[in-house]
Coordinates of C-alpha atoms in Angstrom, one line a residue:
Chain R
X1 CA 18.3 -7.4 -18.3
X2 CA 15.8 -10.4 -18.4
X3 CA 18.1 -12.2 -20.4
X4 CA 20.8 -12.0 -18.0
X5 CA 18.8 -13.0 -14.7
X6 CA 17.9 -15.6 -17.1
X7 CA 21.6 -16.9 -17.8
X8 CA 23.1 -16.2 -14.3
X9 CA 20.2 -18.3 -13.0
X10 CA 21.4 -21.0 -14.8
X11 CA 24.8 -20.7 -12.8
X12 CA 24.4 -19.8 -9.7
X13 CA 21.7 -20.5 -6.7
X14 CA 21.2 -17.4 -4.9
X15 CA 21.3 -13.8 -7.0
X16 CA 19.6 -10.4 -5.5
X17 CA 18.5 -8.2 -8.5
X18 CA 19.1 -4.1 -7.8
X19 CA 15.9 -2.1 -9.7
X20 CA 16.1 1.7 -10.1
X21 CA 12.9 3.0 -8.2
X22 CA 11.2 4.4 -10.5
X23 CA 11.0 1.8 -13.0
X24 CA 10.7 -1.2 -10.3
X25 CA 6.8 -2.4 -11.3
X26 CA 7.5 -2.7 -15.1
X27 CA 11.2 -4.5 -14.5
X28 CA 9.6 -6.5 -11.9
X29 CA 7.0 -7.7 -13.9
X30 CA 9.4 -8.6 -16.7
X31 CA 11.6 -10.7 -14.2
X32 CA 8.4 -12.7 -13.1
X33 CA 7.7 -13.3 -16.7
X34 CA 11.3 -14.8 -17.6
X35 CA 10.9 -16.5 -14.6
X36 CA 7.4 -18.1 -15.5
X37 CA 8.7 -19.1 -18.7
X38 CA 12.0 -20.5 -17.6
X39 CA 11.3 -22.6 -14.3
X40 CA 8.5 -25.2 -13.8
X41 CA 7.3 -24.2 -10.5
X42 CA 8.1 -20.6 -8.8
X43 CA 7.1 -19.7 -5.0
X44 CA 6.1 -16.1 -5.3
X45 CA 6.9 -14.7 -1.9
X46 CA 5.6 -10.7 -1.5
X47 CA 5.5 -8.6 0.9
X48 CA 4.1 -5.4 -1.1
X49 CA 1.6 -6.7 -3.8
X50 CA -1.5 -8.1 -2.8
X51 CA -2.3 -11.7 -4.4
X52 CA -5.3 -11.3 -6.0
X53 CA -4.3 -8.2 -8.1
X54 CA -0.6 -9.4 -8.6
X55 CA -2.3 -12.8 -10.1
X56 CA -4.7 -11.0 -12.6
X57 CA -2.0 -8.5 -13.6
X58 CA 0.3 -11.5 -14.1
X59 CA -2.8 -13.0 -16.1
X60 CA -2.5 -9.8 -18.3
X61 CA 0.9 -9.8 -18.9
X62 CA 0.8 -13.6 -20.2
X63 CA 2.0 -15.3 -17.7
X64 CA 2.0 -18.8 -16.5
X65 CA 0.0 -18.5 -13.5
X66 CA -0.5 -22.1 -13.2
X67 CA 3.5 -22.8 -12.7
X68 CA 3.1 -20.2 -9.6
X69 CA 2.5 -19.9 -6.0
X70 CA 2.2 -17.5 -3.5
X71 CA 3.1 -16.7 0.2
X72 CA 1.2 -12.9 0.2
X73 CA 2.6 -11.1 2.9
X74 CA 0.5 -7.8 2.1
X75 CA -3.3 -8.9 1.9
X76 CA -3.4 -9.3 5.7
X77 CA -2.6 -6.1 6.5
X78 CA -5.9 -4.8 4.6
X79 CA -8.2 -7.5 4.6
X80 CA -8.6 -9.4 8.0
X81 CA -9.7 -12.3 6.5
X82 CA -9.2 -12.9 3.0
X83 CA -10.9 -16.1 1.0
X84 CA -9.3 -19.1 1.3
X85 CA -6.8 -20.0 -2.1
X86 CA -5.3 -23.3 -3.1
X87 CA -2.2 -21.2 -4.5
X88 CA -1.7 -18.3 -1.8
X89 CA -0.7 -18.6 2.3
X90 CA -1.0 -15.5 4.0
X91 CA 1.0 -14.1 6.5
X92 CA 0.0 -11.6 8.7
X93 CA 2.3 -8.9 7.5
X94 CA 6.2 -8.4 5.8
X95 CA 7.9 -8.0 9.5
X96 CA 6.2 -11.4 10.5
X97 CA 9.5 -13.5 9.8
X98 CA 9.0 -16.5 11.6
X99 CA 5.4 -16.9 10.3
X100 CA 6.6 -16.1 6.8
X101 CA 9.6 -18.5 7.0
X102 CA 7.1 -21.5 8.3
X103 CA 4.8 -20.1 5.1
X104 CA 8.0 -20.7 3.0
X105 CA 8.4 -24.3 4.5
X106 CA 5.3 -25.1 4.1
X107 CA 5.0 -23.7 0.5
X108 CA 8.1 -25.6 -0.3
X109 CA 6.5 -28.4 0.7
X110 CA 2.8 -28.5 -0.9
X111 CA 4.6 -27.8 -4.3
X112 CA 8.2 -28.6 -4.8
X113 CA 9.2 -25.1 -6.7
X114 CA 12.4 -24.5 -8.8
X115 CA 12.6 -21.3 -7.5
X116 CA 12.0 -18.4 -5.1
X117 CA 11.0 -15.0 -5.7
X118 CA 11.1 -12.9 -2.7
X119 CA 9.9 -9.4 -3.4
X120 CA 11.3 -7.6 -2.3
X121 CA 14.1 -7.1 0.6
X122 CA 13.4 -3.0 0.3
X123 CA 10.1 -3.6 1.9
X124 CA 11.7 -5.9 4.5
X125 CA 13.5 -2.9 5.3
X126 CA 11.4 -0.7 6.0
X127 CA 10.2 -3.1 9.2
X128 CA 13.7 -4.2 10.3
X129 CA 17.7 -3.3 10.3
X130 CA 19.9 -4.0 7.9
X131 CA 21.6 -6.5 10.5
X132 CA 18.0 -8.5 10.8
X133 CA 17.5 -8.5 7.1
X134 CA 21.0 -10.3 6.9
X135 CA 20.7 -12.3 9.2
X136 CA 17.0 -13.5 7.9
X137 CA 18.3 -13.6 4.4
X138 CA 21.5 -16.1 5.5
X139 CA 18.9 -18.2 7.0
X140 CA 16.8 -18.1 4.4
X141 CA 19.7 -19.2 1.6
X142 CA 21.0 -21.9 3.6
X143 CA 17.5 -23.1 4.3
X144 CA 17.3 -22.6 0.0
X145 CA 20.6 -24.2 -0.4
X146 CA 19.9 -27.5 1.9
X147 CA 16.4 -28.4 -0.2
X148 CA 18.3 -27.3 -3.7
X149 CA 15.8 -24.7 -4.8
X150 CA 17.1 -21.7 -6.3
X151 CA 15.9 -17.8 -4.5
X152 CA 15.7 -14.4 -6.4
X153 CA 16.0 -11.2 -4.4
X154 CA 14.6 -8.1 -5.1
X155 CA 15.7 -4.8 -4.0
X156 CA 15.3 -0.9 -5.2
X157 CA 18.6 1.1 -5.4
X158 CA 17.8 4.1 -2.9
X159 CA 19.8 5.3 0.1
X160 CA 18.0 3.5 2.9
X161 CA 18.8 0.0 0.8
X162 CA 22.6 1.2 0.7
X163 CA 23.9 -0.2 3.9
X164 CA 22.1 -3.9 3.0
X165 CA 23.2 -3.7 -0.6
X166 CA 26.8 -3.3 0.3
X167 CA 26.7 -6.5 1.7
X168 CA 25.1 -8.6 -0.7
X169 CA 28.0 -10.0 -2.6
X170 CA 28.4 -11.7 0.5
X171 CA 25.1 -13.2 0.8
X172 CA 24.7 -14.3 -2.6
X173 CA 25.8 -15.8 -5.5
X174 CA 25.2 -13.1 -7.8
X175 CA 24.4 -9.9 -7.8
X176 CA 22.7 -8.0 -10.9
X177 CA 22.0 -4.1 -11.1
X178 CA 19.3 -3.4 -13.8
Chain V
X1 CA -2.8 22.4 -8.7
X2 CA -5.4 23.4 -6.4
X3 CA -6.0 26.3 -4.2
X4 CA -4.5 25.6 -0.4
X5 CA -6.4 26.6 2.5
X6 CA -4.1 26.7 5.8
X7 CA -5.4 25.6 9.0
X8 CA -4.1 25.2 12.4
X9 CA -5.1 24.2 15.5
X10 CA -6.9 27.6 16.3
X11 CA -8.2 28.5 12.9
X12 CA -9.9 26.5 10.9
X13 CA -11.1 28.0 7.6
X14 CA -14.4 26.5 5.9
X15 CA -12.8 25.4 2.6
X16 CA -14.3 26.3 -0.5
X17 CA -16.6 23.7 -2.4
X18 CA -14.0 21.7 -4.6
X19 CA -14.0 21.0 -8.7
X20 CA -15.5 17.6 -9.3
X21 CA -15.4 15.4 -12.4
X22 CA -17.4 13.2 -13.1
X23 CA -16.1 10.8 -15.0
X24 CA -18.2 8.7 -17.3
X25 CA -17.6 5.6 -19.4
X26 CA -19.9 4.1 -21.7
X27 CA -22.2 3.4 -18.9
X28 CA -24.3 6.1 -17.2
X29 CA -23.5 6.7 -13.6
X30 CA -26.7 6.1 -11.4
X31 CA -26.4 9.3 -9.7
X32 CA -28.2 12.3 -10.2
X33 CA -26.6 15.7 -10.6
X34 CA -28.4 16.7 -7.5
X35 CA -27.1 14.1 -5.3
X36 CA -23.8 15.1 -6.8
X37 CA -23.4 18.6 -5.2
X38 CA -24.7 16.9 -2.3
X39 CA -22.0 14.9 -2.3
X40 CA -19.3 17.2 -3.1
X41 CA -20.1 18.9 0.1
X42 CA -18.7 15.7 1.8
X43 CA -15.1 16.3 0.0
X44 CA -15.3 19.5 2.0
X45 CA -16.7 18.3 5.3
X46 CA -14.5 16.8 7.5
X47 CA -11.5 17.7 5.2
X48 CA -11.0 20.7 7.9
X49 CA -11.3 18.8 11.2
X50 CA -8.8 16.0 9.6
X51 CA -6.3 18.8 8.9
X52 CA -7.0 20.5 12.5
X53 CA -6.3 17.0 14.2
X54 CA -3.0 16.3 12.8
X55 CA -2.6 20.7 13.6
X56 CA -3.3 19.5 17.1
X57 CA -0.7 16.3 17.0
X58 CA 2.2 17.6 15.6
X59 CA 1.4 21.4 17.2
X60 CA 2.1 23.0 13.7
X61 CA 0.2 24.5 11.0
X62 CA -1.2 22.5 8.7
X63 CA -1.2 23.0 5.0
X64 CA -4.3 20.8 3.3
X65 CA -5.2 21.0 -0.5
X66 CA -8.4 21.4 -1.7
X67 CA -9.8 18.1 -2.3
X68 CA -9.9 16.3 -5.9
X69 CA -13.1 14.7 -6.2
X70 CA -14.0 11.6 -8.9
X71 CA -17.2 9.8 -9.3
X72 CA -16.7 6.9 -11.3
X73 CA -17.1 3.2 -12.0
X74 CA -14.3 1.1 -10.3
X75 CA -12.5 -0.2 -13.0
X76 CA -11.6 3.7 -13.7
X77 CA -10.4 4.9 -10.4
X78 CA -7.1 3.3 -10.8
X79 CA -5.7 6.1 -12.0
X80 CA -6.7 8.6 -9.7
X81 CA -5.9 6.5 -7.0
X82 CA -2.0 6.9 -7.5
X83 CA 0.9 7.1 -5.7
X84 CA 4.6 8.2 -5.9
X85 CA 7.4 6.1 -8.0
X86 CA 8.7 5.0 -4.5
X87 CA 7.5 2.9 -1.4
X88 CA 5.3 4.3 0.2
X89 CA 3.8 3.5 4.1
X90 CA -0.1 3.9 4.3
X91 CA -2.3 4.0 7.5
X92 CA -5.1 1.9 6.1
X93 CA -8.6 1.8 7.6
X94 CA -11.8 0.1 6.3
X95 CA -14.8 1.8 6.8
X96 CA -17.0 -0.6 8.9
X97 CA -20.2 0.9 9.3
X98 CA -22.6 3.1 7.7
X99 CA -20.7 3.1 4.4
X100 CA -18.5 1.1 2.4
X101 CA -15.0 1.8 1.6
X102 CA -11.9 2.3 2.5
X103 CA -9.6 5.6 3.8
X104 CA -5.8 6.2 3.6
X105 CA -3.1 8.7 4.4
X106 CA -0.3 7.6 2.4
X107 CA 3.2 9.1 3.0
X108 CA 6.7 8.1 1.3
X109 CA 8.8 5.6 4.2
X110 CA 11.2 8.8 5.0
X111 CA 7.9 10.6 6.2
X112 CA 6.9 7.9 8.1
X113 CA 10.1 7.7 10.2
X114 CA 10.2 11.5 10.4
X115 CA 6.8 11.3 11.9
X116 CA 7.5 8.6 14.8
X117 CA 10.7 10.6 15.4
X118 CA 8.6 13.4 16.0
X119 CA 7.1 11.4 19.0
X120 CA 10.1 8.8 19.5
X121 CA 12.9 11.3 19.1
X122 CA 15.2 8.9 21.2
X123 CA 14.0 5.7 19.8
X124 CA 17.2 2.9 19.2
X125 CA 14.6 2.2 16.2
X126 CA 14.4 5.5 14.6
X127 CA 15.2 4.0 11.0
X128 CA 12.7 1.4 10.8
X129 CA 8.7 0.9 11.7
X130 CA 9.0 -1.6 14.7
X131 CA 6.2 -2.2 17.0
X132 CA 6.3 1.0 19.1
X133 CA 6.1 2.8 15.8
X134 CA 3.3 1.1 14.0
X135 CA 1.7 1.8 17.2
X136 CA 2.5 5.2 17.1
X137 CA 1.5 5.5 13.3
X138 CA -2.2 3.7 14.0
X139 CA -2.4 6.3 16.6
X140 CA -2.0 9.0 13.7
X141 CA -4.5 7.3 11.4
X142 CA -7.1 6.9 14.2
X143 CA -7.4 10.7 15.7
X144 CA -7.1 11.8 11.7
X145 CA -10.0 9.4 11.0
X146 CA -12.4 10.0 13.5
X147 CA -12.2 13.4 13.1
X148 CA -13.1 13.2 9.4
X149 CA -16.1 10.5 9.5
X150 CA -17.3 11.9 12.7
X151 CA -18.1 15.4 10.8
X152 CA -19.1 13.0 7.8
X153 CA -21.6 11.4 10.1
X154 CA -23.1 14.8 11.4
X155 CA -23.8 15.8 8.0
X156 CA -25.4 12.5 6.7
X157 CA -27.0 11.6 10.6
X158 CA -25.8 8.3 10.5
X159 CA -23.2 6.4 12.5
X160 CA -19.8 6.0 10.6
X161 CA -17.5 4.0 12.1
X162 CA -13.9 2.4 11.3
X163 CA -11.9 -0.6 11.8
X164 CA -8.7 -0.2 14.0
X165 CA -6.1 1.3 11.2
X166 CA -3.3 -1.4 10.1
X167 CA 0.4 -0.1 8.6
X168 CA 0.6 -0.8 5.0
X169 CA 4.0 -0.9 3.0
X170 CA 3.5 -0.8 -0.8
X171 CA 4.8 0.8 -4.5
X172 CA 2.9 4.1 -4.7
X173 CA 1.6 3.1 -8.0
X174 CA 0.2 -0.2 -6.4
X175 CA -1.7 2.4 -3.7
X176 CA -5.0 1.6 -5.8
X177 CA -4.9 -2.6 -5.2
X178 CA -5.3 -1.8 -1.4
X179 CA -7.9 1.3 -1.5
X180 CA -10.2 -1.2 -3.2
X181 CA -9.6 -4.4 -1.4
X182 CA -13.0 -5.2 -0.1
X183 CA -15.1 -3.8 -2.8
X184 CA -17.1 -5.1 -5.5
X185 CA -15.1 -4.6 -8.8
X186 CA -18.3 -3.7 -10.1
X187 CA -19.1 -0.7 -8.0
X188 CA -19.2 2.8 -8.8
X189 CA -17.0 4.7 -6.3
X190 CA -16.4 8.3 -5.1
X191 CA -12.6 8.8 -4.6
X192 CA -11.3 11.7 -2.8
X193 CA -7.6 12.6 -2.5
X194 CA -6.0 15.5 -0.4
X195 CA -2.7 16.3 -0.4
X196 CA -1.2 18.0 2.7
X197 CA 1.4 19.3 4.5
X198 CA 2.9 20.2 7.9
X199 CA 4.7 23.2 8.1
X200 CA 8.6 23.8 9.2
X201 CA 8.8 20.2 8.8
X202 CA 9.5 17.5 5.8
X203 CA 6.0 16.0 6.8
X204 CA 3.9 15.6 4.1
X205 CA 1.8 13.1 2.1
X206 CA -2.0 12.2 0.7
X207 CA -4.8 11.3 2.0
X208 CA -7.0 8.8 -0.1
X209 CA -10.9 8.1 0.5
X210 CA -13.1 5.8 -1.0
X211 CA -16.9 5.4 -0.8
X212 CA -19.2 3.2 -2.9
X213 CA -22.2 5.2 -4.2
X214 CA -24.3 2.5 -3.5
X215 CA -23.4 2.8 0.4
X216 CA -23.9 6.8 0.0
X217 CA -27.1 6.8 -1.3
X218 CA -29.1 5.9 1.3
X219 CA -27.2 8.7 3.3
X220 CA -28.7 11.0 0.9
X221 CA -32.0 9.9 1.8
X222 CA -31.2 10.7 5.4
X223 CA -30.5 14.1 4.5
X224 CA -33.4 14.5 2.1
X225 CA -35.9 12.6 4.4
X226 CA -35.2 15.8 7.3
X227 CA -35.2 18.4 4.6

């Protein structure tokens, strides 16, 4: 699995990755690994794991944590005001768009990064439609496309992804079921 | 699996005192067996009134578990802090005064929509958690908390109050990073979880609690200091 996202990276700009739910943390944290060890700078963009834990746990694992940065779209929605870190924006929460996309900029910015993992479209659905999410997801691609960067999409194969996931081959470059 | 107690809105049945372990690593836990039972009965307490006020929401019986009790150091509760393999939507609350921690009800997303449609039958939004339905959801959290830390609060005579509940989204098995965001990694912690259940409907879900023993102590005092 890693080995492909690895390869079909190397071709293509823009790929969403399908996860069976019940193995998503493991495969997830074996995609962010192959990504760490693969790309010199990666904007971690999450809407369901908080930064602190995701870093240590990413620590754990091995992983590069210097080649990373975040936009943490979860903390915020448990801890009002979380400590200020050179690595992490927060947003306020995952249906915040606009202030996640300025985040993004911003990120984009700071640090130049190869690459974009957002993480993960499921939870972007729990907050908006499947029309939204497209619609956010072309702008987000074409904003990706215009500064060169490459973006990874994650997703869980269940029923209330389906009606998103059939139109992903539009959206992107690649599509990968794991 | 634990022995259910079933409560509605009329009746609400004085659950029995729940199993605890504790749970011990190489270090000693700095609480006394005494202050233990005293601090089971606070599994107990409150778990009634929590299950009567959703009774009283959704105007259906409410099916509550008996609660499963750990006192342990932090660094061990992740895993009985768990959730399902599946996202999950949480009603998260810190505790903001007289203790220190955090409380939960955690439900999988389909659960979460059934319960807004429940009040939002019409909504155009009925498949995702816009603004009327986080709303609607804090709502939920609140009248559950305040039920459950207000009959905490009787028993310890202390004020117990809670911030204004947020809507989490998470993994279930990532549940544990939020219920101890805020504390100290090198606390020891009382975790309760309850499972429950709404009846004639697909309602159902967990509720998490987490207490430091440092922040219950004193509490204990209270109650000894009157005995």
């Amino acid at each position: 699995m890693v080995l492909e996202i690895k390869n079909e990276l190397l071709q293509n700009s823009t790929m969403a990755v399908i996860f069976p739910v019940v193995d998503y943390p493991n495969q997830i944290n074996e995609v962010v690994k192959i990504l760490g060890e693969n790309y010199g700078k990666v904007l971690y963009v999450s809407l369901n794991r908080l930064y602190n834990p995701l870093k240590r746990k990413m620590q754990m694992d091995g992983v590069d944590i210097s080649k990373f940065i975040f936009v943490d779209c979860a903390t915020k929605t448990a801890v009002a005001n979380p400590p200020e870190a050179q690595d992490c924006i927060y947003v306020s929460s995952p249906d915040a768009l606009t202030e996640m996309s300025i985040a993004i900029t911003k990120s984009i910015q700071n640090s130049y990064p190869d690459l974009i993992l957002f993480d993960s479209l499921s939870t972007l659905l729990i907050y908006e439609n499947p029309n939204v999410a497209t619609q956010f997801i072309h702008s987000l691609t074409n904003k990706m496309n215009s500064f060169g960067i490459k973006i990874v999409f994650t997703v869980l194969d269940g029923e209330k992804e389906k009606p998103l996931i059939s139109n992903l081959n539009m959206l992107m470059d690649k599509v990968i079921r794991t | 699996m634990s022995e259910e107690k079933i409560l509605d809105g009329k009746n609400v049945e004085n659950t029995e005192n729940p199993e605890i372990s504790s749970v011990t690593s190489t270090n000693v836990l700095s609480i006394s067996d005494i202050d233990l039972d005293a601090i089971k009965e606070t599994a107990n307490i409150g778990t009634g009134n929590a299950a009567t006020a959703l009774s009283n929401l959704f105007k259906k019986r409410v099916n509550i578990s008996l609660p499963d009790l750990k006192v342990m150091p932090l660094a061990e509760a992740a895993k009985s802090i768990t959730g399902p393999k599946e996202m999950v939507v949480g009603i998260y609350s810190k505790i903001k005064e007289g203790m220190d921690g955090n409380i939960l009800l955690m439900v999988p997303i389909s659960v979460a929509l059934s319960m807004t449609n429940t009040f939002l039958p019409n909504a155009s939004s009925n498949n995702k958690i816009d603004e009327n339905e986080k709303a609607l959801l804090q709502k939920i959290g609140a009248a559950t908390y305040i039920s459950y830390l207000t009959s905490l609060a009787k028993f310890f005579k202390s004020k117990i109050t809670f911030d204004p509940p947020n809507v989490i989204s998470t993994f279930g098995e990532s549940i544990f990073d939020f219920m101890v965001a805020n504390v100290n990694a090198d606390e020891e912690v009382m975790t309760i979880k309850l499972g429950f259940d709404i009846e004639n409907t697909d309602i159902q879900g967990d509720f998490l609690l987490l207490f430091t023993i440092k922040s219950l102590k004193p509490l204990l005092s209270n109650i000894k200091s009157l005995e």
